[in-house]
Amino acid sequence: MNKLAICGGTPVRTKLFPAYNTIGEEEKRAVLTVLESGNLSQFLGAWHKDFYGGPYVQAFEKEWSTLFKVKHTISVNSNTSGLFAAIGACGIQPGDEVIVSPYTMSAGAIAPLIYGAVPVFADIDIDNFGLDPASIERCITPRTKAILVVHIFGNPSKMNEVMQIARKHNLTVIEDCAQAPMAMYKDKLVGTIGHIGVFSLNYHKHVHTGEGGVVVTNDDLLAEKLFLIRNHGEQVVEAKGTLDLLNTQGFNYRMTEIAAAIGIEQLKKLPGLLVERRKNIDYLTNGFEQIQGLTAPLVEQGNTHAYYVHPLKYDQSLFSGVHRNRYVDALKAELPSAVMREDTPLIGAGYVKPLYLQPIYQQRISACSFNCPRYTGQVSYAPGICPNAEQLHYNELITHEFMRPGMSTLDLMDVINAFQKVAENIKELIQ
Ligand SMILES: *Cc1c(COP(=O)(O)O)cnc(C)c1O
């Protein structure tokens, strides 16, 4: 009766889970208004009032600044662009090193490469999966200029320790908040603790504009550089009277008026969507608690988790020695409808392969950076440099997205039943 689906039994559920969609009538109306105006972008790459974009772009930035309690908001066309702009704004040059996480979306480590600098991978913390402060310390050299912290899965990294290290070594701190909008660290919003915060508005994130991103800072000089990098700075600096020209050569990272109009509506929904994610997590956590060997993420006192992804740690010794991958395969068989949602798996064994294992680092493919004559260091990308990231990725971490808004209690119950069923019948998986 309880035979596991992977062994030929009946799956817990075959019905599709509800799709996650934050776009509604409000966004439709906003887009129509922009379309009817005929003004789909108002940016001008010159020192002119339109250097800062059109009415929706500026209104969106103003709303973002208010909600996130930050002085400057610079909208961009992706988080990736935002990370590139952030690295440029902190004056990174060939020969410099930037400490990055191996366990995140790949753009964080590419950003230093764009400016000819070298990404140095520090290991991750085994409780929150962000950078481990002790490992950051070990990575610091005279060439280190910045630390790029990622609040991965939505859980804040240890910012007090990171900022202390940064002050001691005079480093700039960039926070990648793509997965953690409005997450709190010691009662402060992440993204506003370091020098620059970067958010994503891509289609997979809590709220989105299709593609899009946001950079925030309380520092006037960094804000000026970010605006220049976003919009053809080299054409602007002379008339604007900018004195510090380092990295002011610009790109086109500009957001459209349509994206900004959608963004304004999405921002209004963000707090409610976070409440729903946390409510669903409470329900799931309660159900998972009875399963020996699965550990929910640690959220420290004073912090809140944005639950972009719910990472669970799997202790193989409490599952009769059955490997994590096998448990996840069995889970997927119990919830076959959850394996692909718009081509994205809702359950994963691990997250992303530790970034330094990608070919670009293994083969050191770069015109400058590691091969630059100005680079005097000897960065290592050898397998094993970040043992926590490798152990979590290959053996311990289970990630899932079942907390997405739109899930009903019955949907969540099916998820819990599947996790429990596989755990209770784990012996069927011993090979
Ligand atoms: C989504 C994501 C990015 C990239 O965002 P884009 O807006 O698609 O460029 C970068 N870092 C992290 C941690 C992300 O989750």
XYZ file of C-alpha atoms and ligand atoms in Angstrom:
446
model
C 0.000 0.000 0.000
C 2.767 2.397 0.971
C 5.164 1.191 -1.658
C 7.283 4.054 -2.929
C 6.403 5.371 -6.381
C 10.024 5.020 -7.469
C 9.684 1.271 -6.708
C 6.423 0.957 -8.644
C 3.936 2.189 -5.996
C 1.269 4.888 -6.403
C 2.570 8.476 -6.252
C 1.263 10.772 -3.510
C 0.114 13.253 -6.125
C -0.009 13.601 -9.884
C -2.150 16.752 -10.101
C -0.259 19.891 -11.114
C 0.639 22.374 -8.401
C -0.679 25.903 -8.885
C 1.520 28.064 -11.128
C 3.221 31.017 -9.459
C 2.027 34.209 -11.100
C 2.232 37.664 -9.557
C 1.000 39.507 -12.641
C -2.626 40.675 -12.564
C -5.028 43.410 -13.629
C -2.969 46.150 -11.963
C 0.053 45.369 -14.125
C -2.085 45.091 -17.255
C -3.592 48.524 -16.680
C -0.200 50.056 -15.934
C 1.319 48.627 -19.114
C -1.622 49.858 -21.221
C -1.218 53.352 -19.837
C 2.440 53.385 -20.827
C 1.681 51.948 -24.268
C -1.013 54.547 -24.881
C 1.439 57.304 -23.998
C 3.763 56.049 -26.746
C 6.685 56.827 -24.431
C 8.350 53.462 -23.843
C 11.641 54.895 -22.663
C 12.815 58.399 -22.041
C 16.507 57.861 -21.398
C 19.097 60.032 -23.042
C 22.794 59.175 -22.861
C 23.831 62.770 -22.311
C 23.908 65.280 -19.448
C 20.272 66.328 -19.686
C 17.262 65.822 -17.424
C 16.476 62.613 -19.317
C 19.831 61.160 -18.269
C 17.827 59.788 -15.306
C 15.074 58.275 -17.481
C 11.345 58.833 -17.873
C 8.499 59.336 -15.369
C 7.844 55.640 -14.606
C 11.517 54.813 -14.134
C 11.928 57.713 -11.735
C 8.667 56.988 -9.902
C 9.618 53.338 -9.498
C 13.003 54.286 -8.067
C 11.336 56.684 -5.638
C 8.921 53.973 -4.440
C 11.782 51.511 -4.040
C 13.809 54.015 -2.003
C 10.835 54.567 0.317
C 10.059 50.872 0.841
C 13.718 49.934 1.358
C 14.550 53.053 3.402
C 17.556 53.912 1.244
C 18.823 57.183 -0.221
C 19.521 56.169 -3.845
C 17.816 53.609 -6.066
C 19.214 53.008 -9.554
C 16.994 50.744 -11.659
C 18.752 48.538 -14.225
C 17.764 45.880 -16.743
C 18.918 42.909 -14.625
C 20.588 41.976 -11.375
C 23.545 40.860 -13.496
C 23.879 44.389 -14.928
C 23.485 45.706 -11.404
C 26.332 43.532 -10.113
C 28.551 44.636 -13.007
C 27.714 48.281 -12.276
C 28.380 47.758 -8.562
C 31.817 46.275 -9.211
C 32.602 49.166 -11.556
C 31.340 51.748 -9.085
C 33.668 50.535 -6.351
C 36.631 51.196 -8.633
C 37.686 47.607 -9.270
C 40.577 47.358 -11.771
C 42.841 44.730 -13.312
C 45.108 43.286 -10.625
C 42.426 43.541 -7.928
C 40.730 40.652 -6.169
C 37.090 40.435 -5.135
C 35.939 37.826 -2.623
C 32.843 36.032 -3.899
C 30.640 33.058 -3.040
C 30.970 29.755 -4.872
C 27.370 28.887 -4.132
C 25.193 31.306 -6.033
C 23.982 32.195 -9.488
C 27.035 32.537 -11.729
C 26.876 36.298 -12.396
C 28.313 37.200 -8.985
C 31.669 35.695 -9.843
C 31.655 37.007 -13.419
C 31.182 40.622 -12.318
C 34.843 41.075 -11.221
C 36.020 39.488 -14.491
C 34.195 42.191 -16.496
C 36.569 44.743 -14.939
C 39.650 42.573 -15.401
C 39.762 41.601 -11.722
C 40.011 38.156 -10.131
C 37.194 36.455 -8.205
C 38.451 34.663 -5.097
C 36.041 32.066 -3.729
C 35.548 31.960 0.035
C 33.683 29.014 1.523
C 30.102 29.150 2.745
C 28.583 28.940 6.197
C 26.988 25.549 6.896
C 23.937 27.106 8.552
C 22.924 29.996 6.282
C 24.896 29.064 3.123
C 26.179 32.635 2.667
C 29.883 33.502 2.956
C 31.606 32.222 6.084
C 33.379 35.178 7.761
C 36.345 33.045 8.862
C 36.853 31.883 5.292
C 36.613 35.479 4.022
C 39.438 36.430 6.416
C 41.612 33.649 5.043
C 41.055 34.882 1.470
C 42.151 38.463 2.112
C 45.375 39.600 0.425
C 46.880 43.045 -0.262
C 44.998 42.884 -3.595
C 41.505 42.420 -2.076
C 39.249 45.392 -2.827
C 35.711 44.182 -2.229
C 33.514 41.428 -0.817
C 30.409 40.335 -2.710
C 28.020 38.789 -0.208
C 24.966 36.814 -1.330
C 21.907 36.375 0.873
C 21.352 33.042 -0.733
C 17.878 31.438 -0.733
C 16.636 34.554 1.110
C 18.550 34.038 4.376
C 20.724 36.991 5.481
C 24.467 36.387 5.627
C 26.480 37.316 8.727
C 26.705 41.026 7.943
C 28.074 42.249 11.288
C 31.119 40.018 10.895
C 31.466 40.862 7.201
C 31.319 44.617 7.854
C 33.874 44.285 10.641
C 36.298 42.539 8.275
C 35.594 45.151 5.599
C 36.325 48.048 7.954
C 39.524 46.416 9.152
C 40.837 45.975 5.595
C 39.157 49.000 3.985
C 37.016 46.959 1.594
C 33.778 47.758 -0.195
C 30.868 45.402 0.494
C 28.299 44.588 -2.182
C 25.205 42.618 -1.163
C 23.520 40.454 -3.784
C 19.912 40.487 -2.583
C 18.385 38.873 -5.677
C 16.826 36.182 -3.494
C 16.233 38.242 -0.373
C 14.085 41.339 -0.995
C 13.028 42.815 2.355
C 14.817 40.132 4.376
C 16.036 41.607 7.661
C 19.411 41.213 9.301
C 19.358 42.305 12.956
C 16.283 44.379 12.130
C 17.935 46.100 9.138
C 16.916 45.512 5.531
C 19.546 43.571 3.622
C 21.029 45.561 0.777
C 21.364 48.656 2.948
C 23.981 47.296 5.380
C 26.931 47.080 2.978
C 27.894 49.875 0.574
C 25.763 48.705 -2.370
C 22.785 46.326 -2.596
C 21.637 44.656 -5.806
C 18.206 43.111 -6.444
C 16.716 41.098 -9.306
C 13.368 41.510 -11.022
C 13.721 38.530 -13.318
C 10.839 36.206 -13.956
C 11.824 33.674 -11.271
C 12.071 36.109 -8.387
C 9.564 37.090 -5.645
C 8.339 39.957 -7.826
C 9.373 40.675 -11.373
C 9.232 42.815 -14.467
C 10.144 39.982 -16.854
C 13.756 41.079 -16.710
C 15.005 43.832 -14.455
C 17.125 44.787 -11.501
C 17.698 47.437 -8.878
C 20.831 48.833 -7.242
C 20.656 50.743 -3.963
C 23.168 52.759 -1.966
C 23.267 55.443 0.696
C 26.556 56.786 -0.688
C 26.292 59.815 -3.029
C 29.567 59.140 -4.875
C 28.755 55.481 -5.490
C 25.297 56.526 -6.711
C 26.810 58.973 -9.191
C 29.087 56.246 -10.605
C 26.196 53.800 -10.804
C 24.099 56.298 -12.804
C 27.056 56.900 -15.152
C 27.762 53.203 -15.680
C 24.063 52.567 -16.348
C 23.839 55.140 -19.085
C 26.882 55.875 -21.277
C 28.939 57.693 -18.643
C 31.707 58.650 -21.063
C 29.286 60.936 -22.904
C 28.156 62.573 -19.686
C 31.137 63.146 -17.375
C 32.467 66.252 -19.086
C 29.251 68.256 -19.075
C 28.323 66.910 -15.651
C 31.688 67.947 -14.225
C 32.513 64.499 -12.804
C 36.049 64.558 -11.407
C 36.737 60.897 -10.658
C 36.648 59.213 -14.065
C 37.689 55.702 -12.991
C 35.285 53.133 -14.487
C 32.882 55.782 -15.764
C 32.798 54.271 -19.251
C 29.139 53.347 -19.538
C 26.885 50.593 -20.722
C 23.220 50.565 -21.550
C 21.707 48.998 -18.432
C 18.553 51.136 -18.626
C 15.110 49.923 -17.602
C 12.153 50.571 -19.920
C 9.075 52.579 -18.902
C 6.931 49.440 -19.265
C 9.142 47.449 -16.903
C 9.132 50.333 -14.418
C 5.327 50.624 -14.569
C 5.053 46.891 -13.832
C 7.666 47.269 -11.110
C 5.601 49.927 -9.311
C 2.642 47.523 -9.109
C 4.818 44.535 -8.151
C 6.412 46.467 -5.330
C 2.990 47.021 -3.740
C 2.493 43.237 -3.682
C 5.890 42.309 -2.285
C 5.161 42.580 1.476
C 2.000 40.450 1.163
C 3.785 37.831 -0.932
C 6.472 37.527 1.733
C 3.824 37.014 4.428
C 2.349 34.182 2.369
C 5.740 32.550 1.801
C 6.466 32.610 5.534
C 3.034 31.240 6.389
C 3.534 28.334 3.979
C 6.995 27.708 5.407
C 5.578 27.535 8.935
C 3.120 24.904 7.773
C 5.759 22.876 5.936
C 8.320 23.156 8.733
C 5.754 21.803 11.166
C 5.170 18.813 8.902
C 8.871 18.196 8.258
C 9.716 18.325 11.961
C 8.601 14.736 12.393
C 11.165 13.580 9.848
C 14.411 12.652 11.575
C 17.445 13.834 9.635
C 16.012 16.842 7.805
C 17.133 20.204 9.201
C 15.375 23.461 8.334
C 17.576 26.535 7.779
C 18.734 28.458 10.827
C 17.282 31.967 10.996
C 19.165 33.919 13.620
C 17.497 36.120 16.217
C 16.509 39.497 14.738
C 16.627 38.157 11.174
C 13.900 37.280 8.728
C 14.195 34.874 5.788
C 12.624 35.772 2.427
C 12.289 32.068 1.427
C 13.068 32.307 -2.259
C 14.123 28.694 -1.856
C 13.727 26.463 1.208
C 17.005 24.635 1.809
C 16.905 21.513 3.980
C 19.950 19.664 5.237
C 19.799 15.899 4.817
C 21.652 13.657 7.242
C 22.300 10.409 5.394
C 23.113 8.537 8.620
C 19.530 9.071 9.803
C 18.127 7.752 6.513
C 19.596 4.234 6.766
C 22.651 5.355 4.774
C 20.589 6.185 1.679
C 22.214 8.985 -0.303
C 20.483 12.356 -0.609
C 20.185 11.978 -4.382
C 18.217 8.798 -3.998
C 15.861 10.412 -1.465
C 15.273 13.316 -3.861
C 14.678 10.979 -6.808
C 12.119 9.125 -4.713
C 10.472 12.442 -3.735
C 10.247 13.473 -7.362
C 8.558 10.165 -8.143
C 5.967 10.845 -5.411
C 5.286 14.329 -6.805
C 5.839 13.879 -10.539
C 3.869 17.030 -11.318
C 6.426 19.054 -9.354
C 9.449 17.929 -11.258
C 9.015 20.581 -13.908
C 7.191 23.841 -13.455
C 7.624 26.011 -16.512
C 10.877 24.091 -17.018
C 12.085 24.783 -13.491
C 12.342 21.910 -11.033
C 10.540 22.526 -7.747
C 12.752 20.056 -5.895
C 16.485 19.853 -6.278
C 19.404 17.798 -4.991
C 21.770 20.640 -4.118
C 21.577 23.988 -5.884
C 24.335 24.973 -8.338
C 27.684 23.296 -8.891
C 30.271 25.314 -6.917
C 31.190 28.027 -9.402
C 34.965 27.566 -9.393
C 34.402 24.121 -10.916
C 32.985 25.713 -14.084
C 35.227 25.519 -17.184
C 35.832 29.287 -17.258
C 37.773 29.027 -13.954
C 39.233 25.572 -14.452
C 40.669 26.660 -17.804
C 41.202 30.313 -16.781
C 39.480 31.695 -19.844
C 39.907 35.449 -19.651
C 41.699 38.110 -21.626
C 42.944 39.778 -18.456
C 42.006 38.901 -14.850
C 44.018 35.818 -13.823
C 46.293 36.207 -16.874
C 46.820 39.947 -16.409
C 50.415 41.194 -16.054
C 49.127 43.513 -13.291
C 47.922 40.521 -11.290
C 50.529 39.503 -8.732
C 48.497 36.859 -6.892
C 47.992 33.139 -7.353
C 44.334 32.380 -7.007
C 43.333 28.725 -6.709
C 40.262 27.177 -8.295
C 41.223 23.623 -7.403
C 38.473 21.184 -6.439
C 38.249 21.137 -2.649
C 38.959 24.846 -2.005
C 35.449 25.273 -0.545
C 34.715 21.999 1.265
C 31.456 23.202 2.844
C 30.025 24.201 -0.526
C 31.036 20.889 -2.078
C 29.743 18.766 0.794
C 26.407 20.600 0.880
C 26.007 20.558 -2.858
C 26.956 16.976 -3.543
C 25.647 15.264 -0.404
C 23.534 17.264 2.026
C 21.368 19.990 0.607
C 17.799 19.566 -0.617
C 16.178 22.653 -2.110
C 12.522 23.141 -2.909
C 10.088 25.924 -3.761
C 6.809 24.567 -2.444
C 6.294 27.643 -0.279
C 5.384 29.758 -3.292
C 2.258 31.865 -2.870
C -0.790 30.219 -4.395
C -0.283 26.857 -2.664
C -3.318 25.741 -0.653
C -3.199 23.811 2.616
C -4.107 20.654 0.682
C -1.232 21.265 -1.741
C 1.162 21.687 1.179
C -0.185 18.542 2.837
C 0.658 16.538 -0.287
C 4.215 17.837 -0.121
C 4.563 16.877 3.531
C 3.027 13.466 2.858
C 5.543 12.834 0.095
C 8.535 13.798 2.255
C 7.182 11.619 5.085
C 6.305 8.664 2.898
C 9.810 8.450 1.469
C 11.358 8.844 4.920
C 9.149 6.125 6.434
C 9.871 3.705 3.615
C 13.522 4.567 3.205
C 14.543 0.909 3.534
C 13.007 0.265 0.086
C 15.774 2.491 -1.300
C 18.699 0.542 0.141
C 20.492 -0.918 -2.831
C 18.554 35.635 -10.087
C 19.868 35.888 -9.521
C 20.842 36.649 -10.179
C 20.670 37.133 -11.585
O 19.584 37.969 -11.747
P 19.203 38.527 -13.184
O 18.230 39.628 -12.873
O 18.591 37.419 -13.946
O 20.434 39.045 -13.824
C 22.021 36.906 -9.522
N 22.272 36.462 -8.290
C 21.376 35.699 -7.625
C 21.689 35.241 -6.242
C 20.152 35.380 -8.223
O 19.280 34.614 -7.565
